CSV table of C-alpha atoms in Angstrom, one decimal:
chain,number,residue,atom,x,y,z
A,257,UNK,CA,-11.4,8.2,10.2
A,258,UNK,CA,-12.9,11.6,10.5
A,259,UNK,CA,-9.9,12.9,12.9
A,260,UNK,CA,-6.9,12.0,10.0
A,261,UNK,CA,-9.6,13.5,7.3
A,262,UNK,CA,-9.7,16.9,9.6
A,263,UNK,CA,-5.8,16.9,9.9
A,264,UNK,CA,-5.0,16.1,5.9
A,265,UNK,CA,-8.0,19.3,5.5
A,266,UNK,CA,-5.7,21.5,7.8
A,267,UNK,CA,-2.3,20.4,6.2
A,268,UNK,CA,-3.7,20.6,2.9
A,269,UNK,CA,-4.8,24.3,3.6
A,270,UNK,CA,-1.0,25.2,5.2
A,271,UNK,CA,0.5,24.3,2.1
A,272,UNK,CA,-1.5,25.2,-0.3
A,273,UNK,CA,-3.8,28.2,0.6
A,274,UNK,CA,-6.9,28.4,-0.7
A,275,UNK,CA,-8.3,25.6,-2.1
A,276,UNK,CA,-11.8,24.4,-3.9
A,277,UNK,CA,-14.2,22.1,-2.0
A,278,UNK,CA,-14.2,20.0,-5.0
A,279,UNK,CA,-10.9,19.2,-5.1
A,280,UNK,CA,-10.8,18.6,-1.3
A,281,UNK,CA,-13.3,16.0,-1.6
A,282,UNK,CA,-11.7,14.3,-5.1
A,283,UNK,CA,-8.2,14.2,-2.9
A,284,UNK,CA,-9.7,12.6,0.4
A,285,UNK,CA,-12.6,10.7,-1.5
A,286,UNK,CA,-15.5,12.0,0.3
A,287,UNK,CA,-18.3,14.3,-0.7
A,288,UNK,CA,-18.7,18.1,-1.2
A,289,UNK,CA,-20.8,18.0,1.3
A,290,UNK,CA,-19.0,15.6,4.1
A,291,UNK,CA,-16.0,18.9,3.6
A,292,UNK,CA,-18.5,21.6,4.7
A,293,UNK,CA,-19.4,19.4,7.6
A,294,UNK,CA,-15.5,18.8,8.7
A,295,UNK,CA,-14.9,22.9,7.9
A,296,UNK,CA,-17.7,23.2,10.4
A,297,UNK,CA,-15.7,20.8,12.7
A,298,UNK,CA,-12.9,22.7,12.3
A,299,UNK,CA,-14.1,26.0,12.9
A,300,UNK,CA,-16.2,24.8,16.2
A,301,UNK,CA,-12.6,23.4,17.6
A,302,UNK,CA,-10.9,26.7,17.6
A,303,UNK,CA,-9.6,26.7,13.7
A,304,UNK,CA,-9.9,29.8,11.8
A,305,UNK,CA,-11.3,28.2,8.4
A,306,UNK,CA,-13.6,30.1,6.7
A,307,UNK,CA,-15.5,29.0,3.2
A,308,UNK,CA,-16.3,31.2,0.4
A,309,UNK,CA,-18.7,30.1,-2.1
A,310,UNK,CA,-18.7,31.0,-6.1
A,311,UNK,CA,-16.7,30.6,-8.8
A,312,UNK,CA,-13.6,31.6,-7.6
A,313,UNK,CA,-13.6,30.8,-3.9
A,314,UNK,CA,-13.1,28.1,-1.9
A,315,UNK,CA,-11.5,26.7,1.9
A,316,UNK,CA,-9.3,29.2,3.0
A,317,UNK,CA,-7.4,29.3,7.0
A,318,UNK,CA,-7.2,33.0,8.4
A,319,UNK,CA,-4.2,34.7,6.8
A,320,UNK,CA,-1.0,34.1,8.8
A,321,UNK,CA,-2.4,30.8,10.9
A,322,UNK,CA,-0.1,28.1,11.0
A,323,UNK,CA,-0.3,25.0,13.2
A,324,UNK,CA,2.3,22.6,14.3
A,325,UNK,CA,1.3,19.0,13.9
A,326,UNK,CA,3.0,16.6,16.0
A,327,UNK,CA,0.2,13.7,15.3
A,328,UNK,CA,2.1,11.3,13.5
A,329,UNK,CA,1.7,7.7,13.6
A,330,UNK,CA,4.6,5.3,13.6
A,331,UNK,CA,4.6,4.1,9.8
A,332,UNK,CA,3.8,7.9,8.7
A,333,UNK,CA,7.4,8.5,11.1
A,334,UNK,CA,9.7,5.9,9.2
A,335,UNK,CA,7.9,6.6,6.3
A,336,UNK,CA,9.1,10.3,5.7
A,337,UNK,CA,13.1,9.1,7.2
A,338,UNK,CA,12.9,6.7,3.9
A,339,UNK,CA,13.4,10.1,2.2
A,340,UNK,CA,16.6,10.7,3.3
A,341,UNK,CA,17.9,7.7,1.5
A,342,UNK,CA,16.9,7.7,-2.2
A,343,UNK,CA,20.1,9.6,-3.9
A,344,UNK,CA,17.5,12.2,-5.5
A,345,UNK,CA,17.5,14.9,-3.7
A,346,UNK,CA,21.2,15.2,-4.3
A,347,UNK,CA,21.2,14.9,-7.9
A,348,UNK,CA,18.4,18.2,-7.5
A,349,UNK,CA,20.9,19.9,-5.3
A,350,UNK,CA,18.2,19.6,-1.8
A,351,UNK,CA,20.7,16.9,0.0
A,352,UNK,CA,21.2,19.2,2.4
A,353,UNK,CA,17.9,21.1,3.1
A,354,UNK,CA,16.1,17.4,3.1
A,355,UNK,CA,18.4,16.6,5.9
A,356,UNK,CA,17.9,20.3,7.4
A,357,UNK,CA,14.0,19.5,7.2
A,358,UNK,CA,14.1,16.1,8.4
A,359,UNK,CA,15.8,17.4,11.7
A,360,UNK,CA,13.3,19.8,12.3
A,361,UNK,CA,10.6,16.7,11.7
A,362,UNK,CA,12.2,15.2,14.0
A,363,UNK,CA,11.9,17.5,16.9
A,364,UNK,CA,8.2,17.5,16.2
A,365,UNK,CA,7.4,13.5,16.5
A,366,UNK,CA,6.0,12.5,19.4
A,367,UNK,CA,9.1,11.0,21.7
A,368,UNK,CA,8.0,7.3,21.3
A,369,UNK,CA,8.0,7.4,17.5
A,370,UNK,CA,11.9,9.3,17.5
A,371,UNK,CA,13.8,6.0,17.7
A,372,UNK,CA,12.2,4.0,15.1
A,373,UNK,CA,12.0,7.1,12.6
A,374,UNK,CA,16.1,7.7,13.3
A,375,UNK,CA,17.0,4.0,13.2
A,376,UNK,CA,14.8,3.6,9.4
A,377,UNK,CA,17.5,6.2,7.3
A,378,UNK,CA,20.3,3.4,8.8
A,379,UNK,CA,17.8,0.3,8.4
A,380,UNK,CA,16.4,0.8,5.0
A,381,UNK,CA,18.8,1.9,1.5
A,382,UNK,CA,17.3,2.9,-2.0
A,383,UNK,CA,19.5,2.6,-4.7
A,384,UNK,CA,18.2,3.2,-8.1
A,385,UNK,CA,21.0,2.4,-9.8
A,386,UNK,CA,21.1,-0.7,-12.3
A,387,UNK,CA,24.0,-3.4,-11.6
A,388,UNK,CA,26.9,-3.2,-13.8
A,389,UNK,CA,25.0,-0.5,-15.2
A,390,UNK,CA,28.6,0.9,-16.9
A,391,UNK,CA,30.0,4.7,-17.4
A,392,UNK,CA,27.1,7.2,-17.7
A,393,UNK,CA,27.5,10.5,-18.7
A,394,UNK,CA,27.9,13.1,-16.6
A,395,UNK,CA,24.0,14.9,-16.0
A,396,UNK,CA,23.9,18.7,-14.6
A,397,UNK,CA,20.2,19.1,-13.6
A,398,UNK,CA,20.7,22.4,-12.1
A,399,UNK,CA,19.5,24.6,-15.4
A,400,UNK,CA,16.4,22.0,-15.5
A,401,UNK,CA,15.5,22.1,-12.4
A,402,UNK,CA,15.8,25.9,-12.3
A,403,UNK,CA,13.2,25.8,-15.4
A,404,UNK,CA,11.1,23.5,-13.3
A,405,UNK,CA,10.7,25.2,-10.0
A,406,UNK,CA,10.7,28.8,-11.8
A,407,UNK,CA,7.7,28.1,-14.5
A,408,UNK,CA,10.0,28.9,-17.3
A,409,UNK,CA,10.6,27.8,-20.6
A,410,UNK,CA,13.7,26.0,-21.8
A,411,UNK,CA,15.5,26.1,-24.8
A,412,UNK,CA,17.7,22.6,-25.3
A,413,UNK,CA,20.2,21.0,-27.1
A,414,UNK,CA,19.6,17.3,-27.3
A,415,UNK,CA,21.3,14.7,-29.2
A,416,UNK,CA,18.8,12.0,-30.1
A,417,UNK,CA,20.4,8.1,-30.0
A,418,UNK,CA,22.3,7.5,-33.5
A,419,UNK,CA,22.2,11.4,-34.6
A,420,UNK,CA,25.6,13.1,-34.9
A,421,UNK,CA,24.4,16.2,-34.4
A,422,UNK,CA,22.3,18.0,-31.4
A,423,UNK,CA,18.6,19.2,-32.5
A,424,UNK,CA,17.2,22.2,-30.5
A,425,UNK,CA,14.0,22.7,-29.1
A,426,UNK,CA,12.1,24.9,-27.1
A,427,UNK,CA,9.8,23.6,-24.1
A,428,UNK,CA,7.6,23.6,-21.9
A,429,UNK,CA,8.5,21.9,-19.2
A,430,UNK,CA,5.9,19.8,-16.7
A,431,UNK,CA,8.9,18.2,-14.3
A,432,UNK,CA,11.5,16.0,-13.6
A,433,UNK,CA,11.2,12.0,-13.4
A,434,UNK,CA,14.0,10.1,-11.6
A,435,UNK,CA,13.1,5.7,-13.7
A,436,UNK,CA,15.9,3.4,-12.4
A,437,UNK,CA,18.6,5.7,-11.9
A,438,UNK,CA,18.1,7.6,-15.6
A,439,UNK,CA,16.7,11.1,-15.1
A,440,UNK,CA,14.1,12.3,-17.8
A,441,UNK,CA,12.7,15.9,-18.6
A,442,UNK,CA,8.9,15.7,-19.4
A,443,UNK,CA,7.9,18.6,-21.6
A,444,UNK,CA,5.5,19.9,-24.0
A,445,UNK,CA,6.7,20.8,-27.3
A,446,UNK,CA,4.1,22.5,-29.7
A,447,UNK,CA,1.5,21.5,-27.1
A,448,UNK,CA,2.5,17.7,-27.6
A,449,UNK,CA,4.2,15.8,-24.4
A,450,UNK,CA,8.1,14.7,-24.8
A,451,UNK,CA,10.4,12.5,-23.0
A,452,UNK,CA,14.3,14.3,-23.1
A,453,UNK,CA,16.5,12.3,-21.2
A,454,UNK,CA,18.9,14.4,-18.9
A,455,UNK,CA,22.1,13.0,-20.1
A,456,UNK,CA,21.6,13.4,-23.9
A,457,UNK,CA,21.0,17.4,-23.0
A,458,UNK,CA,24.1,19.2,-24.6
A,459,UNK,CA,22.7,22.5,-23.4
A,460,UNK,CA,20.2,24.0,-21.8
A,461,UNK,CA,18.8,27.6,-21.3
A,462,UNK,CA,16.0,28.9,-18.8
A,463,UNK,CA,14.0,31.6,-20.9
A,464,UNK,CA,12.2,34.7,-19.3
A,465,UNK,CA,8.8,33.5,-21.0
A,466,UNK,CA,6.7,31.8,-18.3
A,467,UNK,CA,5.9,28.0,-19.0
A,468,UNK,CA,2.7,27.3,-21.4
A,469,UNK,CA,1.5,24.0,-20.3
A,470,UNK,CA,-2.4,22.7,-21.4
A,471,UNK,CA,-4.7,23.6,-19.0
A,472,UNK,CA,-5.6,20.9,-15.9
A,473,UNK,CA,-2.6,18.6,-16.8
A,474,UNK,CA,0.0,17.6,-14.1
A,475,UNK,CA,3.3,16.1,-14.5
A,476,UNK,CA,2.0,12.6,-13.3
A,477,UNK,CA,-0.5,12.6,-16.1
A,478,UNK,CA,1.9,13.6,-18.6
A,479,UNK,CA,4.4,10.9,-17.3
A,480,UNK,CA,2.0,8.2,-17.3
A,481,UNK,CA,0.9,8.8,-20.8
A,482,UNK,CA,4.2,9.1,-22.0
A,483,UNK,CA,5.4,5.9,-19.6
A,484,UNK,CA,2.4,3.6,-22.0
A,485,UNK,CA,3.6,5.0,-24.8
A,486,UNK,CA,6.9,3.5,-24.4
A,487,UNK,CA,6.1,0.1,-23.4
A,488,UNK,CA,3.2,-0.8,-25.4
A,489,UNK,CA,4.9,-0.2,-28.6
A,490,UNK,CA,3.5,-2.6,-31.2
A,491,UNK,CA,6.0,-5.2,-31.1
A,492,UNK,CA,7.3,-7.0,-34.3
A,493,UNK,CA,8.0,-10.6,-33.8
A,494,UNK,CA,6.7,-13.2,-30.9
A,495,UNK,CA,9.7,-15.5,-29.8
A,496,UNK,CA,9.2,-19.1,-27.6
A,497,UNK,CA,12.2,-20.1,-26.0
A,498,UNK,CA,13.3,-22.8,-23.8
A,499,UNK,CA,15.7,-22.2,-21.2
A,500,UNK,CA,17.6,-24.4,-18.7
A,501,UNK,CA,16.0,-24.2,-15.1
A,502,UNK,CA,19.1,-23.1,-13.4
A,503,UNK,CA,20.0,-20.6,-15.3
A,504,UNK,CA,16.4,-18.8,-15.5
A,505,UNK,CA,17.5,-16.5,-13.1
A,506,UNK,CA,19.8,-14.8,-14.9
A,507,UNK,CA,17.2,-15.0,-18.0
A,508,UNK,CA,14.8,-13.1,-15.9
A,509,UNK,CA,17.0,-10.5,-15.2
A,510,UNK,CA,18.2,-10.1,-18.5
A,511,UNK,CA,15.4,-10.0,-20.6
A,512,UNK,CA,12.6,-9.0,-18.3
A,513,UNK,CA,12.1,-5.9,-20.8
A,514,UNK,CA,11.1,-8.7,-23.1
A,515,UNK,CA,9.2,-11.3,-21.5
A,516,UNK,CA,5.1,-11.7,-22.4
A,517,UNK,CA,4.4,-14.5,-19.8
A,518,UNK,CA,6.7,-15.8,-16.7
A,519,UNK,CA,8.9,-19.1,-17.8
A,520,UNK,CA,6.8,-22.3,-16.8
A,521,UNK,CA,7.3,-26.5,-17.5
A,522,UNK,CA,6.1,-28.1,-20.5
A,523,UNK,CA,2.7,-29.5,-20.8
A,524,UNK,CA,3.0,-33.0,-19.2
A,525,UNK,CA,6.9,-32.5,-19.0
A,526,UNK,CA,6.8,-31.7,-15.0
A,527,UNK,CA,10.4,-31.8,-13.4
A,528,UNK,CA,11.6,-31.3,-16.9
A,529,UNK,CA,15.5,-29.8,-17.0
A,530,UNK,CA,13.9,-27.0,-19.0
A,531,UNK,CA,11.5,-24.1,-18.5
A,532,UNK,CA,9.8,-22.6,-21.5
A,533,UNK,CA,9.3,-18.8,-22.0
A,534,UNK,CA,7.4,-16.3,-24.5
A,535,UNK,CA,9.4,-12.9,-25.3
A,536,UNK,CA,8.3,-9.9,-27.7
A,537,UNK,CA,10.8,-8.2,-29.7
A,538,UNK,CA,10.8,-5.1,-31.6
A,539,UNK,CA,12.6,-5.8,-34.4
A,540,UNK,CA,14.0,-9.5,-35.7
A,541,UNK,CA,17.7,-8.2,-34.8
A,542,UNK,CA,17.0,-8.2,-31.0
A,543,UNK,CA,17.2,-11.6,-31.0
A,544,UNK,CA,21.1,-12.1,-31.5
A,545,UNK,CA,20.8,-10.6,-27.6
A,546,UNK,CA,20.2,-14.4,-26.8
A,547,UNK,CA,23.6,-15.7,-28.1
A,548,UNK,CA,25.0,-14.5,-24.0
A,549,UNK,CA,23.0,-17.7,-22.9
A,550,UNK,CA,25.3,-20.0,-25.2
A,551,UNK,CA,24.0,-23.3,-24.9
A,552,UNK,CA,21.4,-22.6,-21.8
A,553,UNK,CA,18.7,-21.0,-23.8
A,554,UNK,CA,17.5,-22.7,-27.8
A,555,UNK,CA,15.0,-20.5,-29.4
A,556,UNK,CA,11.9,-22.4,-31.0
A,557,UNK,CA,10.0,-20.5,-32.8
A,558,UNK,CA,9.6,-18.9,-35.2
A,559,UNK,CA,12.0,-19.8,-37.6
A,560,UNK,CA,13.4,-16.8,-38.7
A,561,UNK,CA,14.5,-16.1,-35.3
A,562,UNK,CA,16.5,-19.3,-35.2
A,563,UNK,CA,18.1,-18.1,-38.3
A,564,UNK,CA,18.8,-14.9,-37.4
A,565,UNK,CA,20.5,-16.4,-34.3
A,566,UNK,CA,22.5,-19.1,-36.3
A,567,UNK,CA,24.0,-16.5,-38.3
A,568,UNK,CA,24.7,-14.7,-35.7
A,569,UNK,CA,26.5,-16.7,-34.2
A,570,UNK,CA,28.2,-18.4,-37.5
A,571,UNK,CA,29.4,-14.7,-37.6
A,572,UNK,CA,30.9,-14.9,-34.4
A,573,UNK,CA,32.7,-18.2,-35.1
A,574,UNK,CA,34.0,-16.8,-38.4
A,575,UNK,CA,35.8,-13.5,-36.3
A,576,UNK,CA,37.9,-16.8,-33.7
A,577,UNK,CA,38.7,-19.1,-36.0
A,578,UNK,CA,42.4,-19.4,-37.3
């Protein structure tokens, strides 16, 4: 609707000054030419949004107008009170301004959406943590995030999984990423993205050099490319297992990292008391992670995997018996 497309034009302008027409229109997927009509809207309603063309201008309000906007709709209400329950902010230190800015939001709703956006922080929970996810190691973001909002290199010490010593780097960093409770630092090192996980940072030091990062790249970019990298790793062995139906539960949580295609019935076997599934493993020795099913899972293919759980679990037998 051209009323929400006016409003996100105005908000979009608050926060972030001037800003290109181009980049209006890519963000609100219209035309160049549909934002000089709504500017012209704008300005005709009272708005004082002025347009400067050439290579360096672009949509601009009058310096010092600000606006308050009390036209949210419901969902846009309990949306933003879903905030105040995903753990985040408190990691970054911001627990208490989020709750200091969601109090102010607050006075600004409309009265008939207040209830329903106070009632969604008690109604709705995020926790990102994993179940019986064990001790972690304690992770002080403050330095990071200092490099992060500042635009300032880091320098780190990181132990890498399996090395006895720390390395150190120096980076540039792009942000912070918060995956299933595990906080990451994406960064460019030499001009090439990285992934440092939080907790394996011995050290860290906020430099005085401003951050290098290559030109027109955003954090979500890097992070997705970085994210693919990860899970499309070429794998190294194709597994078939069967598994007994009531126990596929627990094999879907367990080895969802793993899984190629869902667990279905054998081919004219329907009702059958087993469920076969296809997993992808990196190496051959992630198998022996099968031996917790016992008795409720039997691999099937291919046949090195059955041996390298049969030894494994030979192995095991040899360390109980008398």
């Amino acid at each position: 609707m051209k009323a929400d497309r006016l409003l996100s034009i105005l908000l979009l302008l608050q926060t972030r000054g001037r800003v290109p027409a181009h980049e209006l229109a890519e963000r609100l997927e219209v035309s160049v030419r549909t934002i000089y009509r709504d500017v012209e809207a704008l300005s005709a309603s009272g708005v004082p949004v002025y347009a400067e063309r050439g290579r360096h201008g672009g949509i601009e309000l009058l310096a010092g107008f600000r606006t308050d906007v009390t036209g949210l709709t419901a969902d846009e209400s309990r949306a933003l009170f879903v905030l105040a329950a995903q753990g985040a902010h408190a990691a970054l230190g911001l627990e208490k301004a989020l709750g200091s800015a969601l109090r102010k939001v607050m006075a600004a709703l409309p009265a008939p959406h207040r209830p329903a956006a106070e009632a969604t922080s008690r109604r709705v929970l995020v926790d990102a943590s994993r179940w019986k996810g064990g001790p972690r190691r304690a992770v002080d973001l403050e330095t990071l995030r200092d490099a992060v909002f500042a635009d300032r290199r880091l320098r780190l010490s990181y132990l890498h999984s399996g090395a006895a010593e720390p390395s150190t780097y120096t980076v540039d960093p792009y942000g912070l990423v918060s995956k299933a409770g595990v906080w990451y630092l994406v960064a460019d090192r030499r001009g090439k993205p990285r992934l440092f996980r939080a907790d394996r940072v011995r050290s860290a030091t906020v430099l005085s050099d401003p951050v290098k990062r290559r030109p027109g790249v955003e954090l979500a970019d890097v992070w997705e490319a970085l994210r693919r990298q990860v899970e499309e790793r070429p794998t190294g062995i194709d597994v078939t297992v069967r598994v007994r139906r009531a126990y596929v539960d627990m094999f879907l949580r367990l080895q969802a990292a793993w899984l190629t295609a869902l667990p279905e019935e054998p081919e004219g076997d329907g009702g059958s008391e087993w469920l076969t599934a296809h997993l992808s493993y990196g190496r051959l020795g992630e198998v022996r992670g099968l031996l917790v099913f016992a008795d409720r899972l039997e691999v099937l293919s291919p046949p090195e995997a059955r041996a390298e759980l049969a030894a494994a679990a030979a192995s095991v037998m040899e360390v109980y018996q008398d």
